[in-house]
Amino acid sequence: MSPALIAWRLLTRLLEPLAPRLLDARAKQGKEDPARVDERLGRASVPRPDGDLVWLHGVSVGETLSLLPVVERLRRQRPDLRVLVTSGTLTSAQLLAKRLPEGVVHQFAPVDTPGAVAAFLDHWRPSLAIFVESELWPNLILESRKRGVRLVLASARITEKTVDGWRRFPGAAREILSAFDRILPQDDTSAARLESLGARIDGHVNLKLSGEAPPHDAAAFTRLSAAIGDRPVVVAASTHDGEEIALVRALDRLTDRLCLILVPRHPARSAEIAAALSRDGYRFALRSQGREPDRDTDLYLADTLGEMGLFLRLADVVVMGGSFSAALEKPAVGGHNPLEPARLGKPAVTGPDMTNWAAVTEALVQAGGLAVAGAPWDLPAVITPLLADSAAARAMGERGRRAAAEAGSGLDRLWETLISLLPPGPARGRR
C-alpha cells in the first residue's frame, strides 16, 4: 500500500471515535437523517436479504437517479439477485424512497473510516459494486477489493481540479483506480484525465443519458389539468437562485392567460422564492400547501420533491433552469438534464450555461429539439411562436424525443460489461 493510503487509513482510524459526534451535529443541522444516522457508521437498519447481492452507489440526486435504469435492468434480467442502493444526501434518500422498486434496499453510505466500512461490508457482503461518477473513497474501495467484491466505476466524471489533487499522490491514485475491474468514463475528457492518473479505460458510458421519462401520478395530473383548463403552460424546471424572478418578469410579457409553473431545483428555497414573488406583487399558489393554480393565480410554485414528471407532462413548453447564471451574474451551475423534457416529446428552451450537459445539448439543438436563449429576457421571442403554433411545438418535441432515444444507448453497453462480473445465476439471467 502506498504511503499516502497508509497515512489515510491511520488518520481515519484515529478520527473514527469522533464520527458519531460529528454525525449527530450534522443531524441537528438538518444534513443527516437522525433516525438513520447509524447507517453512516456501517450499522445496517434492515436485515440483509438472502442470496447474492449487487450494490450500487451514487452520492447525490443526479447520480442516484441515473442508477434507476440499472436497477430496473437488474430486476428484469436477474430477478434472482438482491439489490442495495446507497447514497450520501437526504434529498437523494427522499427521492429514492419514492422511486426504487419494491424489494430494493436503500441505505446511507458509510463514512470512510475502517470500522464503518468493515461493519457495512460484514453485513451486506456484496458480490458486485457499481460506483457512479467520481466516488473514490480509499478505505471503502480497497477493503471491498480485498474481500473479493468486483468493482465497476461507471459513468465516471472527474474534474481537472480533482485530478490536480490526486497528482500529489500518484501512487495512491493508481492503487485505487487499479482496484476497479472496469472503468467507464462519461466522455473523452474524463477518460483522458483518468488515464493520466493510471486508469485503464474500458469504454464510455453516461448513465445520465439513459433511462425512461420521469414517472407521474395520473390522478394528480388529471386534477391539475382540470384546474389549469385551456391556459397555455410553461414549466420552468430546476431553477436556481435569481432565476425564478427573472423568468417570471420575462414571461409576464407573453399572455395574461399563461400558467407558469416554477419547479425549483431545491424545494427548501420555497419560502425565499415566495417572499420575492410576494414583494413583486405576484399571485401564486404553493404545491406544498396542497393548493392548485386557478384563474386568480399568476403562477404555481411546485415546491415538492419527486414530481418533475407530473409538471413536465403538463407543459406546452419547458424552460431549463440552472442555465442563465452568466446573464444574471450568479455562480455558474452548468445546467440540468435536457433529456427529461425531450423523452416526453416536449419542446424545450435552455440558457447558454450548459457546461454539464454540453454534448447532449449540442445533439438536441442540432436535431431541432432544443432552443437556446441568451438570457431570460430573450425567452418571449423563442416561446411565443411555439405557443402560437401547436403543430410546430409538437414537431420540435418529437425531434427532441428521437434525439433523446439515440442518446440513451449507454445502458446497453454497461449491461454487456456487467454480465461477465455478475455472480452466476439462472441461464435466462445471462442472456
CSV table of C-alpha atoms in Angstrom, one decimal, residues 80-332:
chain,number,residue,atom,x,y,z
A,80,ASP,CA,-32.5,-13.9,-8.5
A,81,LEU,CA,-30.2,-11.1,-7.4
A,82,ARG,CA,-30.8,-8.8,-4.4
A,83,VAL,CA,-30.1,-5.1,-4.9
A,84,LEU,CA,-28.8,-2.5,-2.5
A,85,VAL,CA,-28.5,1.2,-3.3
A,86,THR,CA,-26.6,3.6,-1.2
A,87,SER,CA,-26.4,7.4,-1.3
A,88,GLY,CA,-25.0,10.3,0.7
A,89,THR,CA,-27.6,13.0,0.9
A,90,LEU,CA,-31.0,13.5,2.5
A,91,THR,CA,-32.6,14.6,-0.8
A,92,SER,CA,-31.4,11.6,-2.7
A,93,ALA,CA,-32.8,9.3,0.1
A,94,GLN,CA,-36.2,11.0,-0.1
A,95,LEU,CA,-36.3,10.6,-3.9
A,96,LEU,CA,-35.2,7.0,-3.8
A,97,ALA,CA,-37.9,6.2,-1.3
A,98,LYS,CA,-40.4,7.1,-3.9
A,99,ARG,CA,-38.6,5.7,-7.0
A,100,LEU,CA,-36.9,2.5,-6.0
A,101,PRO,CA,-38.8,-0.7,-6.9
A,102,GLU,CA,-40.3,-2.8,-4.1
A,103,GLY,CA,-37.7,-5.1,-2.7
A,104,VAL,CA,-34.7,-2.9,-3.4
A,105,VAL,CA,-33.0,-1.7,-0.2
A,106,HIS,CA,-31.7,1.8,0.3
A,107,GLN,CA,-29.1,2.7,3.0
A,108,PHE,CA,-26.9,5.7,3.6
A,109,ALA,CA,-23.3,5.1,2.6
A,110,PRO,CA,-20.8,4.6,5.4
A,111,VAL,CA,-18.3,7.2,6.2
A,112,ASP,CA,-14.8,6.3,5.0
A,113,THR,CA,-13.4,5.0,8.3
A,114,PRO,CA,-12.0,1.5,8.7
A,115,GLY,CA,-14.6,0.5,11.3
A,116,ALA,CA,-17.6,1.8,9.5
A,117,VAL,CA,-16.5,0.3,6.2
A,118,ALA,CA,-15.9,-3.1,7.8
A,119,ALA,CA,-19.3,-3.1,9.6
A,120,PHE,CA,-21.0,-2.2,6.3
A,121,LEU,CA,-19.3,-4.9,4.3
A,122,ASP,CA,-19.6,-7.5,7.1
A,123,HIS,CA,-23.4,-7.1,6.9
A,124,TRP,CA,-24.1,-6.6,3.2
A,125,ARG,CA,-21.4,-8.9,1.7
A,126,PRO,CA,-21.9,-7.7,-1.9
A,127,SER,CA,-20.7,-9.7,-4.9
A,128,LEU,CA,-20.5,-6.7,-7.2
A,129,ALA,CA,-20.4,-2.9,-6.5
A,130,ILE,CA,-21.1,-0.2,-9.1
A,131,PHE,CA,-19.9,3.3,-8.2
A,132,VAL,CA,-21.2,6.2,-10.3
A,133,GLU,CA,-19.3,9.3,-11.3
A,134,SER,CA,-16.3,10.1,-9.0
A,135,GLU,CA,-16.7,8.4,-5.6
A,136,LEU,CA,-13.1,7.4,-4.8
A,137,TRP,CA,-13.1,6.7,-1.0
A,138,PRO,CA,-9.9,4.8,-0.3
A,139,ASN,CA,-11.0,2.6,2.6
A,140,LEU,CA,-14.3,1.7,1.1
A,141,ILE,CA,-12.8,0.8,-2.3
A,142,LEU,CA,-9.7,-1.0,-1.2
A,143,GLU,CA,-11.4,-3.0,1.6
A,144,SER,CA,-14.1,-4.1,-0.9
A,145,ARG,CA,-11.5,-5.2,-3.3
A,146,LYS,CA,-9.6,-7.1,-0.5
A,147,ARG,CA,-12.8,-9.0,0.2
A,148,GLY,CA,-13.2,-10.1,-3.4
A,149,VAL,CA,-16.0,-7.7,-4.4
A,150,ARG,CA,-16.0,-7.0,-8.1
A,151,LEU,CA,-15.8,-3.2,-8.7
A,152,VAL,CA,-17.1,-1.0,-11.5
A,153,LEU,CA,-16.7,2.8,-11.8
A,154,ALA,CA,-19.4,3.7,-14.3
A,155,SER,CA,-20.4,7.0,-15.9
A,156,ALA,CA,-17.2,8.3,-14.4
A,157,ARG,CA,-16.7,12.1,-14.4
A,158,ILE,CA,-13.6,13.8,-12.9
A,159,THR,CA,-12.7,17.5,-12.9
A,160,GLU,CA,-9.3,18.9,-13.6
A,161,LYS,CA,-9.2,20.3,-10.0
A,162,THR,CA,-9.8,16.7,-8.7
A,163,VAL,CA,-7.0,15.4,-11.0
A,164,ASP,CA,-4.6,18.0,-9.7
A,165,GLY,CA,-5.3,16.9,-6.2
A,166,TRP,CA,-4.7,13.2,-6.9
A,167,ARG,CA,-1.5,14.0,-8.8
A,168,ARG,CA,0.1,14.9,-5.5
A,169,PHE,CA,-0.4,11.3,-4.6
A,170,PRO,CA,0.2,9.4,-7.8
A,171,GLY,CA,0.8,6.0,-6.1
A,172,ALA,CA,-2.4,6.2,-4.2
A,173,ALA,CA,-4.4,7.2,-7.3
A,174,ARG,CA,-3.0,4.3,-9.3
A,175,GLU,CA,-3.7,1.8,-6.5
A,176,ILE,CA,-7.3,3.0,-6.0
A,177,LEU,CA,-8.1,3.0,-9.8
A,178,SER,CA,-6.4,-0.4,-10.3
A,179,ALA,CA,-8.9,-1.9,-7.8
A,180,PHE,CA,-11.7,-1.5,-10.3
A,181,ASP,CA,-12.4,-4.3,-12.7
A,182,ARG,CA,-13.9,-1.9,-15.2
A,183,ILE,CA,-13.8,1.9,-15.6
A,184,LEU,CA,-16.2,3.5,-18.0
A,185,PRO,CA,-16.0,7.4,-18.2
A,186,GLN,CA,-18.8,9.6,-19.4
A,187,ASP,CA,-16.7,11.2,-22.1
A,188,ASP,CA,-13.3,11.6,-23.7
A,189,THR,CA,-12.3,14.4,-21.4
A,190,SER,CA,-12.8,12.4,-18.2
A,191,ALA,CA,-11.2,9.3,-19.9
A,192,ALA,CA,-8.1,11.3,-20.6
A,193,ARG,CA,-7.9,12.6,-17.1
A,194,LEU,CA,-8.4,9.2,-15.5
A,195,GLU,CA,-5.8,7.7,-17.9
A,196,SER,CA,-3.3,10.4,-16.7
A,197,LEU,CA,-3.8,9.0,-13.2
A,198,GLY,CA,-3.1,5.5,-14.3
A,199,ALA,CA,-6.6,4.1,-15.0
A,200,ARG,CA,-7.3,1.6,-17.7
A,201,ILE,CA,-10.4,2.7,-19.6
A,202,ASP,CA,-12.9,0.0,-20.7
A,203,GLY,CA,-15.3,2.1,-22.8
A,204,HIS,CA,-17.6,5.1,-22.4
A,205,VAL,CA,-21.0,5.2,-20.6
A,206,ASN,CA,-23.0,8.2,-19.5
A,207,LEU,CA,-25.9,6.9,-17.4
A,208,LYS,CA,-27.5,10.3,-17.2
A,209,LEU,CA,-28.3,9.9,-20.9
A,210,SER,CA,-30.1,6.6,-20.3
A,211,GLY,CA,-33.4,5.8,-18.8
A,212,GLU,CA,-37.1,6.5,-19.2
A,213,ALA,CA,-39.2,9.6,-18.8
A,214,PRO,CA,-39.7,10.5,-15.2
A,215,PRO,CA,-42.9,9.0,-13.7
A,216,HIS,CA,-46.0,10.8,-12.5
A,217,ASP,CA,-49.2,10.4,-10.6
A,218,ALA,CA,-52.0,10.1,-13.1
A,219,ALA,CA,-54.7,11.2,-10.7
A,220,ALA,CA,-52.7,14.3,-9.8
A,221,PHE,CA,-52.2,15.0,-13.5
A,222,THR,CA,-56.0,14.9,-14.1
A,223,ARG,CA,-56.7,17.2,-11.1
A,224,LEU,CA,-54.1,19.8,-12.2
A,225,SER,CA,-55.1,19.7,-15.9
A,226,ALA,CA,-58.7,20.5,-14.8
A,227,ALA,CA,-57.5,23.3,-12.6
A,228,ILE,CA,-55.4,24.8,-15.4
A,229,GLY,CA,-58.1,24.4,-18.0
A,230,ASP,CA,-57.2,25.6,-21.5
A,231,ARG,CA,-54.4,28.0,-20.4
A,232,PRO,CA,-51.0,27.5,-22.1
A,233,VAL,CA,-48.5,26.1,-19.7
A,234,VAL,CA,-44.8,27.0,-19.4
A,235,VAL,CA,-42.8,25.0,-16.9
A,236,ALA,CA,-39.5,26.4,-15.6
A,237,ALA,CA,-37.7,23.3,-14.4
A,238,SER,CA,-34.9,23.0,-11.9
A,239,THR,CA,-34.5,26.8,-11.3
A,240,HIS,CA,-31.8,28.3,-9.1
A,241,ASP,CA,-31.3,31.5,-7.1
A,242,GLY,CA,-32.2,34.6,-9.1
A,243,GLU,CA,-33.7,32.7,-12.0
A,244,GLU,CA,-37.3,32.5,-10.7
A,245,ILE,CA,-37.9,36.2,-10.5
A,246,ALA,CA,-36.0,36.9,-13.8
A,247,LEU,CA,-38.1,34.2,-15.6
A,248,VAL,CA,-41.4,35.4,-14.2
A,249,ARG,CA,-40.7,39.0,-15.2
A,250,ALA,CA,-39.6,37.9,-18.7
A,251,LEU,CA,-42.6,35.7,-19.3
A,252,ASP,CA,-45.0,38.3,-18.0
A,253,ARG,CA,-45.0,39.7,-21.5
A,254,LEU,CA,-46.3,36.6,-23.2
A,255,THR,CA,-50.0,36.4,-22.4
A,256,ASP,CA,-52.4,37.1,-19.5
A,257,ARG,CA,-53.7,33.6,-19.8
A,258,LEU,CA,-50.3,31.9,-19.3
A,259,CYS,CA,-50.0,29.4,-16.5
A,260,LEU,CA,-46.3,29.4,-15.4
A,261,ILE,CA,-45.1,26.6,-13.2
A,262,LEU,CA,-41.9,27.1,-11.3
A,263,VAL,CA,-40.1,23.9,-10.2
A,264,PRO,CA,-37.1,25.0,-8.0
A,265,ARG,CA,-34.2,22.6,-8.0
A,266,HIS,CA,-34.1,22.9,-4.2
A,267,PRO,CA,-37.7,23.0,-2.7
A,268,ALA,CA,-36.2,24.1,0.6
A,269,ARG,CA,-35.8,27.6,-1.1
A,270,SER,CA,-39.6,27.8,-1.3
A,271,ALA,CA,-40.0,30.5,1.4
A,272,GLU,CA,-37.3,32.6,-0.1
A,273,ILE,CA,-38.9,32.4,-3.6
A,274,ALA,CA,-42.4,33.0,-2.2
A,275,ALA,CA,-41.2,36.2,-0.4
A,276,ALA,CA,-39.6,37.5,-3.6
A,277,LEU,CA,-42.8,36.8,-5.6
A,278,SER,CA,-45.0,38.5,-2.9
A,279,ARG,CA,-42.7,41.5,-2.9
A,280,ASP,CA,-43.2,41.9,-6.6
A,281,GLY,CA,-47.0,41.6,-6.3
A,282,TYR,CA,-47.4,38.2,-8.0
A,283,ARG,CA,-50.3,36.0,-7.0
A,284,PHE,CA,-49.3,32.4,-6.7
A,285,ALA,CA,-50.2,29.0,-5.2
A,286,LEU,CA,-47.8,26.6,-3.4
A,287,ARG,CA,-47.9,22.9,-4.2
A,288,SER,CA,-46.5,22.1,-0.7
A,289,GLN,CA,-49.7,23.6,0.8
A,290,GLY,CA,-51.9,21.4,-1.3
A,291,ARG,CA,-53.2,24.3,-3.4
A,292,GLU,CA,-53.8,24.2,-7.1
A,293,PRO,CA,-53.5,27.0,-9.8
A,294,ASP,CA,-56.7,28.9,-10.6
A,295,ARG,CA,-57.8,31.9,-12.6
A,296,ASP,CA,-56.7,34.2,-9.8
A,297,THR,CA,-53.0,33.0,-9.6
A,298,ASP,CA,-50.3,34.2,-11.9
A,299,LEU,CA,-48.1,31.2,-11.3
A,300,TYR,CA,-47.7,27.9,-9.5
A,301,LEU,CA,-44.8,27.2,-7.2
A,302,ALA,CA,-44.2,23.5,-7.4
A,303,ASP,CA,-42.1,23.2,-4.2
A,304,THR,CA,-42.2,19.4,-3.8
A,305,LEU,CA,-39.8,16.6,-4.4
A,306,GLY,CA,-40.2,13.8,-7.0
A,307,GLU,CA,-42.9,15.3,-9.1
A,308,MET,CA,-40.9,16.6,-12.1
A,309,GLY,CA,-42.6,14.0,-14.4
A,310,LEU,CA,-46.0,15.4,-13.4
A,311,PHE,CA,-45.1,19.0,-14.2
A,312,LEU,CA,-43.3,18.2,-17.4
A,313,ARG,CA,-46.3,16.4,-18.7
A,314,LEU,CA,-48.4,19.5,-18.1
A,315,ALA,CA,-46.1,21.7,-20.1
A,316,ASP,CA,-46.6,23.1,-23.6
A,317,VAL,CA,-43.0,24.5,-23.4
A,318,VAL,CA,-40.3,23.8,-20.9
A,319,VAL,CA,-37.6,26.2,-19.8
A,320,MET,CA,-34.5,24.5,-18.3
A,321,GLY,CA,-33.2,26.3,-15.2
A,322,GLY,CA,-29.6,26.4,-14.0
A,323,SER,CA,-28.6,27.7,-17.4
A,324,PHE,CA,-28.8,31.5,-17.1
A,325,SER,CA,-26.1,32.1,-14.5
A,326,ALA,CA,-23.9,34.4,-16.5
A,327,ALA,CA,-26.7,36.7,-17.7
A,328,LEU,CA,-27.8,37.0,-14.1
A,329,GLU,CA,-24.3,37.4,-12.7
A,330,LYS,CA,-24.7,34.3,-10.5
A,331,PRO,CA,-22.3,31.5,-9.8
A,332,ALA,CA,-22.3,29.0,-12.7
